[in-house]
Each structure stands twice: as C-alpha cells, then as structure tokens.
Backbone as a chain_set.jsonl record, in Angstrom:
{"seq": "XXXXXXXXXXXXXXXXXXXXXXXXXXXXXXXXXXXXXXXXXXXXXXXXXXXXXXXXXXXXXXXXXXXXXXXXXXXXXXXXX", "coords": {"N": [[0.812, -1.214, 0.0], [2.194, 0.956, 0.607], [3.946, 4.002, -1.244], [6.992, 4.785, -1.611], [8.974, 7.778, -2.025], [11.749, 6.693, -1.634], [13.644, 4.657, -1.378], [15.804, 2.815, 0.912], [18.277, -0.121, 0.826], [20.121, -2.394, 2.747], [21.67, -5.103, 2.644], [22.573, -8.695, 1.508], [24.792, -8.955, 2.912], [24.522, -11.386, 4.921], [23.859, -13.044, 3.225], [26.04, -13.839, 1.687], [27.705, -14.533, 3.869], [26.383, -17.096, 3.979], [27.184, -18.313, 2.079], [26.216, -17.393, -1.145], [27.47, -15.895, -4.024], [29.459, -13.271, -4.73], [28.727, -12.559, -7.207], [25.512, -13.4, -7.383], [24.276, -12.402, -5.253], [24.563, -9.819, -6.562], [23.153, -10.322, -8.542], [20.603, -10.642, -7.086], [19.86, -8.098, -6.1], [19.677, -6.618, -8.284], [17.268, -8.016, -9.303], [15.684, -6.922, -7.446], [15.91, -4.353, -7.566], [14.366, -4.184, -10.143], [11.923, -4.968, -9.924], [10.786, -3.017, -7.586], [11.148, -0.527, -9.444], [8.99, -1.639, -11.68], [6.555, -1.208, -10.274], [6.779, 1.117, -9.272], [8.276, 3.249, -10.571], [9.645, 5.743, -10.512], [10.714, 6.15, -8.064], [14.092, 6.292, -5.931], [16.267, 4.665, -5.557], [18.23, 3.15, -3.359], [21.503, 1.46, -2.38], [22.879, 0.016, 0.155], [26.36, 0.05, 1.243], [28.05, -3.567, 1.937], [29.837, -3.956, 4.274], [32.811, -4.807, 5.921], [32.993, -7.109, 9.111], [34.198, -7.398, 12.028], [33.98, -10.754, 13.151], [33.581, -11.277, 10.633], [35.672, -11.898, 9.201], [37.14, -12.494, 7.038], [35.479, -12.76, 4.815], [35.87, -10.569, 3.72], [36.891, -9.616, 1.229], [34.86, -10.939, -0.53], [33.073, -9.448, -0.095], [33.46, -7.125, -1.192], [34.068, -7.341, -4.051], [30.753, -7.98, -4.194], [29.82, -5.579, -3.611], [31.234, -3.818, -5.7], [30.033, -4.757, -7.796], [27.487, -4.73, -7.691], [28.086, -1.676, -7.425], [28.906, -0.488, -10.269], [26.385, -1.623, -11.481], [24.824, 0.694, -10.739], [25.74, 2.55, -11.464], [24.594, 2.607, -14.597], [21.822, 2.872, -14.097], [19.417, 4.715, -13.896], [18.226, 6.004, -11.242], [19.316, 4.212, -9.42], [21.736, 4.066, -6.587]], "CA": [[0.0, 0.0, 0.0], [2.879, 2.469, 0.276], [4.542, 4.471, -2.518], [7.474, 5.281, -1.237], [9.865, 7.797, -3.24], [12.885, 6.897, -1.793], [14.076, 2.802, -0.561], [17.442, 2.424, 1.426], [18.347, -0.988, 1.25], [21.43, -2.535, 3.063], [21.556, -6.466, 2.076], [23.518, -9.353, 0.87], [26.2, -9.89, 3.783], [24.029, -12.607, 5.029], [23.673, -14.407, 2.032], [27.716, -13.849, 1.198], [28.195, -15.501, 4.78], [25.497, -18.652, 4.07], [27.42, -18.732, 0.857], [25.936, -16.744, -2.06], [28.523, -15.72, -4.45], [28.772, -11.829, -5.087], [27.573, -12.641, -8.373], [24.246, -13.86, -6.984], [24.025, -11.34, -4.539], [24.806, -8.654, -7.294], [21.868, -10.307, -9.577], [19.073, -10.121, -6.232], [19.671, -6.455, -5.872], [18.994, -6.532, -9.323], [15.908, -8.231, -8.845], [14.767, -5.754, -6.072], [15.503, -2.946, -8.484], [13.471, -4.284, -11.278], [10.203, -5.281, -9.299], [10.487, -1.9, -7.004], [10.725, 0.154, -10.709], [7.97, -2.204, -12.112], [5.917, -0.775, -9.622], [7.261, 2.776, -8.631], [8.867, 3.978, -11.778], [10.384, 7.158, -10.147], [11.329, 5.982, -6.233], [14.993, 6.669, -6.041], [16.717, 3.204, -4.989], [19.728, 3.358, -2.893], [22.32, 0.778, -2.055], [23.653, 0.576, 1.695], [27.169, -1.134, 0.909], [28.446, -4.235, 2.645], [30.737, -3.376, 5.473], [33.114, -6.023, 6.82], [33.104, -6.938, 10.289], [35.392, -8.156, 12.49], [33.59, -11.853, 13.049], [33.693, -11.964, 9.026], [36.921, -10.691, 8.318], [37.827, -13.746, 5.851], [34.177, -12.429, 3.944], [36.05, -8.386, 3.0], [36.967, -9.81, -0.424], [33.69, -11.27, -1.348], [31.95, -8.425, -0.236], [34.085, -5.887, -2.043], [33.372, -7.75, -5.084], [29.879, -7.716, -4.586], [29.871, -4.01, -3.189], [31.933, -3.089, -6.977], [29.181, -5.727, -9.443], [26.279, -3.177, -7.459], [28.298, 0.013, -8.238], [28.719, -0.904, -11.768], [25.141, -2.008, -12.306], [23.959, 1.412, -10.441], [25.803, 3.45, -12.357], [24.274, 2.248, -15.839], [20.627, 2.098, -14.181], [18.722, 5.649, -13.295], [17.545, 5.786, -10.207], [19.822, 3.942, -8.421], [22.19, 4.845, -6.421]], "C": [[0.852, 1.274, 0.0], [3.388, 2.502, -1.009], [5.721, 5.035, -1.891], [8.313, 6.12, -2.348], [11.104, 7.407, -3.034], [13.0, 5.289, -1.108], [15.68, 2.903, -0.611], [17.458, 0.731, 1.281], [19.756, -1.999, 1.705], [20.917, -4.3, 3.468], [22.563, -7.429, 1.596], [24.812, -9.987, 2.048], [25.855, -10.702, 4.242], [24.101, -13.711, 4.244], [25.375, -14.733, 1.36], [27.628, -15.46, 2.68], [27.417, -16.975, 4.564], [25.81, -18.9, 2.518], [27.399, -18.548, -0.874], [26.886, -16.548, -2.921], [28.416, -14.024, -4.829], [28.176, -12.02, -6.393], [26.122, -12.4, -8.468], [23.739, -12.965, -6.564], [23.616, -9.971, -5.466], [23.33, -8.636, -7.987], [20.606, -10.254, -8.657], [18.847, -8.804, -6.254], [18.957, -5.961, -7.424], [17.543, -6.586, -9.706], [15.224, -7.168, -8.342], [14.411, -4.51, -7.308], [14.567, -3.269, -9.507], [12.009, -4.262, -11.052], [10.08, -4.124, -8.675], [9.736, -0.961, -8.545], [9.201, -0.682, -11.077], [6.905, -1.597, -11.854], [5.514, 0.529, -9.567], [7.923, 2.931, -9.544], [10.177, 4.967, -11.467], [10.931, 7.165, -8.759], [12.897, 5.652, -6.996], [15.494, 4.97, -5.446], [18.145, 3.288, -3.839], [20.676, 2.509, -1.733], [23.286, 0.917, -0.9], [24.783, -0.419, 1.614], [27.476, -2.36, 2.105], [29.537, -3.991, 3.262], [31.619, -5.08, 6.107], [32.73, -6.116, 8.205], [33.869, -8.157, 11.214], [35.16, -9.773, 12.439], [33.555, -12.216, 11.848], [34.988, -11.59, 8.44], [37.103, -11.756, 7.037], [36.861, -12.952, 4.379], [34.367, -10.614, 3.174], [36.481, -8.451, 1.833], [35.986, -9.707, -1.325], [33.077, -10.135, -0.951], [32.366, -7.158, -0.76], [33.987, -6.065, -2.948], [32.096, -7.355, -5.161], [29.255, -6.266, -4.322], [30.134, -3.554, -4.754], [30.694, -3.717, -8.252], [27.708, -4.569, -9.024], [26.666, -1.869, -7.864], [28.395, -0.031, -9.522], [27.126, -0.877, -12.313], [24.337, -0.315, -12.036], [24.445, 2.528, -11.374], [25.435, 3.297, -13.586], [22.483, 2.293, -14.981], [20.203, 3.328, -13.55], [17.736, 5.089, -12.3], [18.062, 4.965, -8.958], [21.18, 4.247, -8.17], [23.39, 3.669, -5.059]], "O": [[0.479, 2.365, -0.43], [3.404, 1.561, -1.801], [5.396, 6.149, -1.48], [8.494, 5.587, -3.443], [11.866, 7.593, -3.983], [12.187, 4.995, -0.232], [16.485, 3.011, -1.537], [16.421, 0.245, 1.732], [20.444, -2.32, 0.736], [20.079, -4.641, 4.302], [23.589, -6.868, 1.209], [25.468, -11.028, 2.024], [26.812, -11.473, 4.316], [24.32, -14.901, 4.474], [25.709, -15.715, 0.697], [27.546, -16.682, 2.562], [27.964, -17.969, 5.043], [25.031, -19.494, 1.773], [28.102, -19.141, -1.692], [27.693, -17.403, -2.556], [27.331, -13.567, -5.191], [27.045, -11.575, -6.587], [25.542, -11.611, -9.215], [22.781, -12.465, -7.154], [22.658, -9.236, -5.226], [22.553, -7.687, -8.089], [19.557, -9.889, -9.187], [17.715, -8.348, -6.417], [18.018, -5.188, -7.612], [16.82, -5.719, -10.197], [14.253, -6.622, -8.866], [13.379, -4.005, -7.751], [13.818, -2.319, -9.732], [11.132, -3.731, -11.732], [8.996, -3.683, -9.057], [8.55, -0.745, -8.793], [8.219, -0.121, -10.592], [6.143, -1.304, -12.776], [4.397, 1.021, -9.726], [8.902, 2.363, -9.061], [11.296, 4.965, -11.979], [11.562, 8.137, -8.342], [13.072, 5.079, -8.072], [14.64, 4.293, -4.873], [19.114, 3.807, -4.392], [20.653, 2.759, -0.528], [24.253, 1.678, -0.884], [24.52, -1.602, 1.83], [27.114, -2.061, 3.242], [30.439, -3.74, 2.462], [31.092, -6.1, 6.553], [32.074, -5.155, 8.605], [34.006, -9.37, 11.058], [36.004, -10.354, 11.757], [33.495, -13.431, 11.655], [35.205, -11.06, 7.351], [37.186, -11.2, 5.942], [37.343, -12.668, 3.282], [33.627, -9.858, 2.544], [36.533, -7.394, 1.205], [35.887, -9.016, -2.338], [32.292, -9.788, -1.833], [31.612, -6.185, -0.747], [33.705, -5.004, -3.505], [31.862, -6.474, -5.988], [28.207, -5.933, -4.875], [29.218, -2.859, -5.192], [30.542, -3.202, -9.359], [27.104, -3.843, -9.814], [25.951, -1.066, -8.463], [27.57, 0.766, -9.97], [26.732, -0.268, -13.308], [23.455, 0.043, -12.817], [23.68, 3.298, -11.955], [26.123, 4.131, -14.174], [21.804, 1.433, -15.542], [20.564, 3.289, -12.374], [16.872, 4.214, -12.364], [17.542, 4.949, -7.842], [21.908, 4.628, -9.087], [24.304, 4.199, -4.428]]}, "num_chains": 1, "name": "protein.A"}
C-alpha cells in the first residue's frame, strides 16, 4: 500500500556468509531494483554497501566484489544509487 519515493536498502552480507557468491548477490539487488521500478517507476533506490566486520573478516573480499558488481550495475541504471 505504500509508494514510497525513496528505498534504502542494506543487504547481501548474510547471504555472502550462508554462501551466495557476489555474483548472486549482485543479480538479487537486481531483482529488487526491477520489481520496485515495475511498480514505482520514479522511487529513487539506494544501495547501503556491505561493510566487513570483524567476526567476518575472511568475507572483505567477497563483499568488495559484490559491493563493486552493485556500483557498476547502479551506475548504468537511473535511479539507483
């Protein structure tokens, strides 16, 4: 029922740690953005990156990967960010 114009969404280091590959990860966000637009046309999207943390330190590769396959896709895709 809402319209929002603006969606933060900060995602993916879960699914890195239970295994995901940034690839995967890279192509859900994808997802999100396509079905949000589908919807909401004009809501602004905006990507809260993956942050290491100390209990994952091994996981600051894969998530710098999939942190760089999201900045890539956002910069080619109005509206997100």
């Amino acid at each position: 029922p809402y319209q929002p114009r603006k969606v933060f969404l900060g995602a993916g280091g879960n699914d890195i740690h239970r295994g995901k590959s940034p690839e995967q990860v890279a192509a859900d966000f994808q997802t999100f953005v396509r079905t949000i637009h589908a919807a909401l046309p004009e809501t602004e999207i905006y990507f809260i990156s993956l942050n290491p943390r100390i209990s994952r330190i091994e996981e600051v590769a894969t998530n710098r990967t999939a942190n760089e396959l999201i900045a890539a896709f956002a910069k080619t895709t109005p509206r997100v960010t």
